[in-house]
Coordinates of C-alpha atoms in Angstrom, one line a residue:
M329 CA -23.6 -60.8 26.6
N330 CA -26.0 -57.9 27.1
A331 CA -23.1 -55.7 28.1
F332 CA -21.2 -56.7 25.0
F333 CA -24.1 -55.7 22.7
Q334 CA -24.6 -52.5 24.6
N335 CA -21.0 -51.6 24.1
L336 CA -21.2 -52.5 20.5
M337 CA -24.2 -50.3 20.0
Q338 CA -22.6 -47.5 21.9
T339 CA -19.5 -47.7 19.7
K340 CA -21.6 -47.7 16.6
E341 CA -23.5 -44.6 17.8
N342 CA -20.2 -42.9 18.6
N343 CA -18.8 -43.7 15.2
T344 CA -22.0 -42.5 13.5
F345 CA -21.9 -39.3 15.5
A346 CA -18.2 -38.8 14.6
L347 CA -18.9 -39.3 10.9
K348 CA -21.9 -37.0 11.0
T349 CA -19.8 -34.3 12.7
I350 CA -17.0 -34.7 10.1
D351 CA -19.6 -34.5 7.4
N352 CA -21.1 -31.3 8.9
I353 CA -17.6 -29.8 9.1
L354 CA -16.9 -30.6 5.5
N355 CA -20.3 -29.2 4.3
F356 CA -19.7 -26.1 6.4
F357 CA -16.2 -25.6 4.8
K358 CA -17.7 -26.4 1.3
N359 CA -20.4 -23.7 1.8
H360 CA -18.2 -21.1 3.4
W361 CA -14.7 -21.9 2.1
Y362 CA -14.2 -18.4 0.7
Y363 CA -14.8 -16.6 3.9
I364 CA -12.9 -19.1 5.9
L365 CA -9.8 -18.8 3.7
L366 CA -10.2 -15.0 3.4
C367 CA -10.3 -14.6 7.2
S368 CA -7.3 -16.9 7.6
V369 CA -5.4 -14.8 5.0
L370 CA -6.3 -11.5 6.6
V371 CA -5.3 -12.9 10.1
L372 CA -2.0 -14.1 8.6
A373 CA -1.3 -10.7 7.1
V374 CA -2.1 -8.8 10.3
S375 CA -0.1 -11.3 12.5
Y376 CA 2.9 -11.1 10.2
R377 CA 3.0 -7.3 10.4
I378 CA 2.5 -7.3 14.2
E379 CA 5.3 -9.7 14.6
T380 CA 7.6 -7.6 12.4
Y381 CA 6.7 -4.5 14.3
A382 CA 7.2 -6.2 17.7
I383 CA 10.8 -7.3 16.8
N384 CA 11.8 -3.6 17.0
R385 CA 14.9 -3.9 15.0
Q386 CA 17.4 -1.1 15.0
F387 CA 17.0 1.8 12.6
W388 CA 18.9 1.5 9.4
Y389 CA 20.7 4.5 7.9
D390 CA 17.9 6.3 6.2
E391 CA 15.5 5.8 9.2
A392 CA 18.1 7.2 11.6
Q393 CA 18.8 10.2 9.4
L394 CA 15.1 11.0 9.0
A395 CA 14.6 10.6 12.8
L396 CA 17.4 13.0 13.5
N397 CA 15.2 15.8 12.0
Y398 CA 12.9 15.4 14.9
I399 CA 15.8 15.9 17.3
T400 CA 17.4 18.9 15.7
N401 CA 14.2 20.8 14.9
S402 CA 11.6 22.1 17.3
G403 CA 7.9 22.8 16.7
V404 CA 6.0 21.4 13.8
L405 CA 6.3 23.8 10.8
W406 CA 9.8 22.5 10.0
V407 CA 8.1 19.5 8.3
F408 CA 7.3 21.9 5.4
K409 CA 10.9 22.9 5.0
P410 CA 13.8 21.1 3.4
L411 CA 15.0 18.3 5.6
D412 CA 18.5 17.7 7.0
N413 CA 20.7 14.8 6.2
L414 CA 19.6 14.5 2.5
Q415 CA 16.2 13.2 3.4
V416 CA 12.9 13.8 1.7
A417 CA 9.5 12.9 3.0
P418 CA 5.9 14.2 2.6
P419 CA 5.2 17.0 5.1
L420 CA 1.9 15.6 6.4
F421 CA 3.5 12.2 6.9
L422 CA 6.1 13.9 9.0
A423 CA 3.5 15.9 10.9
V424 CA 1.5 12.8 11.9
V425 CA 4.7 11.1 13.2
K426 CA 5.5 14.4 15.0
L427 CA 2.1 14.2 16.8
F428 CA 2.9 10.6 17.9
T429 CA 6.3 11.7 19.2
I430 CA 4.7 14.4 21.3
M431 CA 2.2 11.9 22.7
F432 CA 4.4 8.9 23.2
G433 CA 8.1 9.9 23.1
T434 CA 10.8 9.2 20.5
S435 CA 11.5 5.5 20.6
E436 CA 11.8 3.3 17.5
Y437 CA 8.4 2.0 18.3
V438 CA 6.9 5.5 18.2
F439 CA 8.6 6.5 14.9
R440 CA 7.3 3.3 13.3
L441 CA 3.8 3.5 14.8
F442 CA 2.2 5.4 11.9
P443 CA 3.7 3.1 9.2
F444 CA 2.6 0.1 11.3
L445 CA -1.0 1.4 11.6
V446 CA -1.1 2.2 7.9
S447 CA 0.1 -1.3 7.1
L448 CA -2.7 -2.8 9.1
A449 CA -5.3 -0.6 7.3
S450 CA -3.6 -1.6 3.9
V451 CA -4.4 -5.2 4.5
F452 CA -8.2 -4.5 4.5
V453 CA -8.0 -1.8 1.8
F454 CA -6.2 -4.2 -0.5
Y455 CA -8.9 -6.7 0.0
K456 CA -11.5 -4.1 -1.0
L457 CA -9.4 -3.2 -4.0
T458 CA -9.2 -6.8 -5.2
K459 CA -12.9 -7.4 -4.6
R460 CA -13.6 -4.5 -6.9
F461 CA -11.2 -5.2 -9.7
L462 CA -10.9 -9.0 -9.7
K463 CA -13.8 -11.2 -10.9
T464 CA -13.4 -14.6 -9.2
K465 CA -13.1 -15.6 -5.6
H466 CA -10.1 -17.7 -6.3
S467 CA -8.2 -14.8 -7.8
I468 CA -9.1 -12.6 -4.8
I469 CA -7.8 -15.2 -2.4
I470 CA -4.5 -15.6 -4.4
A471 CA -4.0 -11.9 -4.6
N472 CA -4.5 -11.4 -0.9
V473 CA -2.2 -14.3 0.0
L474 CA 0.6 -12.6 -2.1
F475 CA -0.1 -9.3 -0.4
A476 CA -0.1 -11.0 3.1
I477 CA 3.3 -12.5 2.6
S478 CA 4.9 -9.8 0.5
F479 CA 8.4 -9.2 1.9
Q480 CA 8.5 -5.5 0.8
M481 CA 5.0 -4.7 2.2
T482 CA 5.8 -6.3 5.5
R483 CA 9.2 -4.6 5.6
F484 CA 7.6 -1.2 5.1
S485 CA 5.1 -2.0 7.9
S486 CA 7.9 -1.6 10.4
E487 CA 10.1 1.0 8.7
F488 CA 10.2 4.7 9.5
K489 CA 9.7 5.7 5.9
Q490 CA 6.7 6.8 3.9
Y491 CA 6.5 3.9 1.5
G492 CA 3.7 2.0 3.3
C493 CA 1.7 5.1 3.4
D494 CA 2.3 5.6 -0.3
S495 CA 0.8 2.2 -1.0
L496 CA -2.3 2.8 1.1
I497 CA -3.0 6.3 -0.3
F498 CA -2.5 5.0 -3.9
M499 CA -5.0 2.2 -3.4
L500 CA -7.6 4.5 -1.9
A501 CA -7.1 6.9 -4.8
L502 CA -7.6 4.1 -7.3
M503 CA -10.9 3.2 -5.7
W504 CA -12.0 6.8 -5.4
L505 CA -11.1 7.7 -8.9
G506 CA -13.1 4.8 -10.3
E507 CA -16.2 6.4 -8.8
I508 CA -15.8 9.8 -10.5
N509 CA -18.0 10.5 -13.5
T510 CA -16.2 13.0 -15.6
N511 CA -19.1 13.5 -17.9
K512 CA -21.1 15.3 -15.2
L513 CA -18.3 17.4 -13.6
T514 CA -19.1 20.8 -12.2
L515 CA -16.5 23.5 -11.7
R516 CA -17.1 23.2 -7.9
Q517 CA -16.3 19.4 -8.1
V518 CA -13.2 20.2 -10.2
L519 CA -12.0 22.5 -7.5
Q520 CA -12.8 20.0 -4.7
Y521 CA -11.0 17.2 -6.5
S522 CA -8.0 19.4 -7.2
I523 CA -7.7 20.5 -3.6
V524 CA -8.1 16.9 -2.3
F525 CA -5.3 15.7 -4.6
A526 CA -3.1 18.6 -3.4
I527 CA -3.6 17.5 0.2
L528 CA -3.0 13.9 -0.7
F529 CA 0.3 14.9 -2.5
F530 CA 1.6 16.3 0.8
L531 CA 0.8 13.0 2.4
S532 CA 2.0 10.7 -0.4
Q533 CA 3.8 12.1 -3.4
P534 CA 3.3 9.1 -5.8
V535 CA -0.5 9.8 -5.7
I536 CA 0.3 12.3 -8.5
F537 CA 0.8 9.3 -10.8
A538 CA -2.7 8.1 -10.1
L539 CA -4.0 11.6 -10.9
F540 CA -2.2 11.8 -14.2
G541 CA -3.3 8.3 -15.2
F542 CA -6.9 9.3 -14.3
T543 CA -6.6 12.5 -16.3
L544 CA -5.0 10.9 -19.4
Y545 CA -7.6 8.1 -19.4
N546 CA -10.5 10.6 -19.3
V547 CA -8.9 12.9 -21.9
L548 CA -8.6 10.0 -24.3
K549 CA -12.3 9.2 -23.7
N550 CA -13.4 12.8 -24.2
Y551 CA -10.7 15.3 -25.0
K552 CA -13.3 18.1 -25.5
N553 CA -14.3 18.1 -21.8
Y554 CA -12.1 21.0 -20.7
K555 CA -13.0 20.5 -17.0
I556 CA -10.8 17.4 -16.9
Y557 CA -7.8 19.5 -17.8
L558 CA -8.4 21.7 -14.8
I559 CA -8.2 19.0 -12.1
P560 CA -4.4 18.6 -12.0
I561 CA -3.7 22.4 -11.9
I562 CA -3.5 22.9 -8.1
P563 CA -1.7 19.5 -7.4
V564 CA 0.9 20.2 -10.1
F565 CA 1.4 23.7 -8.8
C566 CA 2.0 22.4 -5.3
A567 CA 4.3 19.7 -6.6
F568 CA 6.5 22.3 -8.4
I569 CA 6.5 24.6 -5.4
Y570 CA 7.5 21.7 -3.2
K571 CA 10.3 20.5 -5.5
F572 CA 11.8 23.9 -6.2
S573 CA 11.6 25.0 -2.5
M574 CA 14.4 22.4 -1.9
P575 CA 18.0 23.6 -2.1
K576 CA 19.5 22.9 -5.5
F577 CA 22.1 20.5 -4.1
L578 CA 19.3 18.4 -2.6
R579 CA 17.3 18.4 -5.9
D580 CA 20.5 17.4 -7.8
F581 CA 21.3 14.7 -5.3
M582 CA 17.9 13.2 -5.5
D583 CA 17.8 13.3 -9.3
S584 CA 21.2 11.7 -9.5
F585 CA 20.4 9.1 -6.8
W586 CA 17.2 7.9 -8.3
G587 CA 18.6 8.0 -11.8
N588 CA 21.5 5.8 -10.8
E589 CA 19.3 3.5 -8.7
A590 CA 17.0 2.9 -11.7
G591 CA 14.1 4.8 -10.0
F592 CA 13.0 6.6 -13.1
I593 CA 13.1 5.2 -16.6
S594 CA 15.0 6.9 -19.5
F595 CA 16.5 5.8 -22.8
N596 CA 20.0 5.8 -21.1
N597 CA 19.2 3.6 -18.2
L598 CA 16.6 1.2 -19.6
P599 CA 18.7 -2.0 -18.9
D600 CA 19.6 -0.8 -15.4
F601 CA 16.0 0.2 -14.7
L602 CA 14.7 -3.3 -15.7
E603 CA 17.4 -5.0 -13.7
G604 CA 16.9 -2.8 -10.6
N605 CA 13.2 -3.4 -10.6
Y606 CA 13.6 -7.1 -11.1
E607 CA 15.9 -7.3 -8.1
F608 CA 13.6 -5.2 -6.0
F609 CA 10.6 -7.3 -7.0
L610 CA 12.3 -10.5 -5.9
Q611 CA 14.1 -9.1 -2.8
G612 CA 13.1 -11.5 0.0
S613 CA 10.6 -13.1 -2.3
S614 CA 12.4 -15.4 -4.8
Y615 CA 9.3 -17.5 -4.9
M616 CA 7.7 -14.8 -7.0
A617 CA 10.0 -15.4 -10.0
P618 CA 7.6 -17.8 -11.7
M619 CA 5.0 -15.1 -11.7
L620 CA 6.9 -12.6 -13.8
P621 CA 5.4 -14.0 -17.0
L622 CA 2.0 -13.2 -15.5
L623 CA 3.2 -9.7 -14.9
I624 CA 4.1 -9.3 -18.6
I625 CA 0.7 -10.8 -19.6
G626 CA -1.0 -8.4 -17.2
L627 CA 0.7 -5.4 -18.7
Y628 CA -0.3 -6.5 -22.2
L629 CA -4.0 -6.9 -21.1

């Protein structure tokens, strides 16, 4: 009988301990849910990109044509010249990859190493971006989940093209531009900003859009501040030099290609532009379709 009561008491103590442990776990999650979910999302994003890089799929056409430039050209300065095989890529992006090929060889893993490292950095930079511009923890978590599982962002993480680098540089530029006080600009600062943007342009060409958005926004705020107009001078000069240093047939091909592919909007291709971007937005991510109304609302806001 004594043994029975001892076992009963032991069972009761064990159950109490188990309930207390579960209660402590629930309280811990309740108090720290944001950081638990955030860390889980970041780990998911990093794991997803590592897995995609580790698969080491074969080069597709554009990757192979771009990689051929490393085989047919010697040295490093060729990255500033027009590329072979109808390819276009920022010179500094090509130079970093060239450094990796010198150090590690010319396998698919090596050519994709820089985009892969950039994609890992983008996961954490995107979190910092959302933390700055979004107001609630729930919206930050949702945004980072979408970034973590984005088909296009994951694809670019293991693709020998500059698009993943474009995303990272653009996000960094947005955070940096938000810190600039144009009311207290000095001519020295104007020169510094202009040079930095020129360098960034040779690493990621779409950053020029961030520069023009920043300039237009501040001109609308204070059009009398002449120093704002000076910031784009060096980057725009570099952009024109870069574009018109290309052979005419390459410029014409790129203009025609991106015009037909709905890369740039015009009155003539508006329906194709919208359809092309809709298909790109949903490629590999059909689950994003219900969020398109939110995109329209966001543009309005």
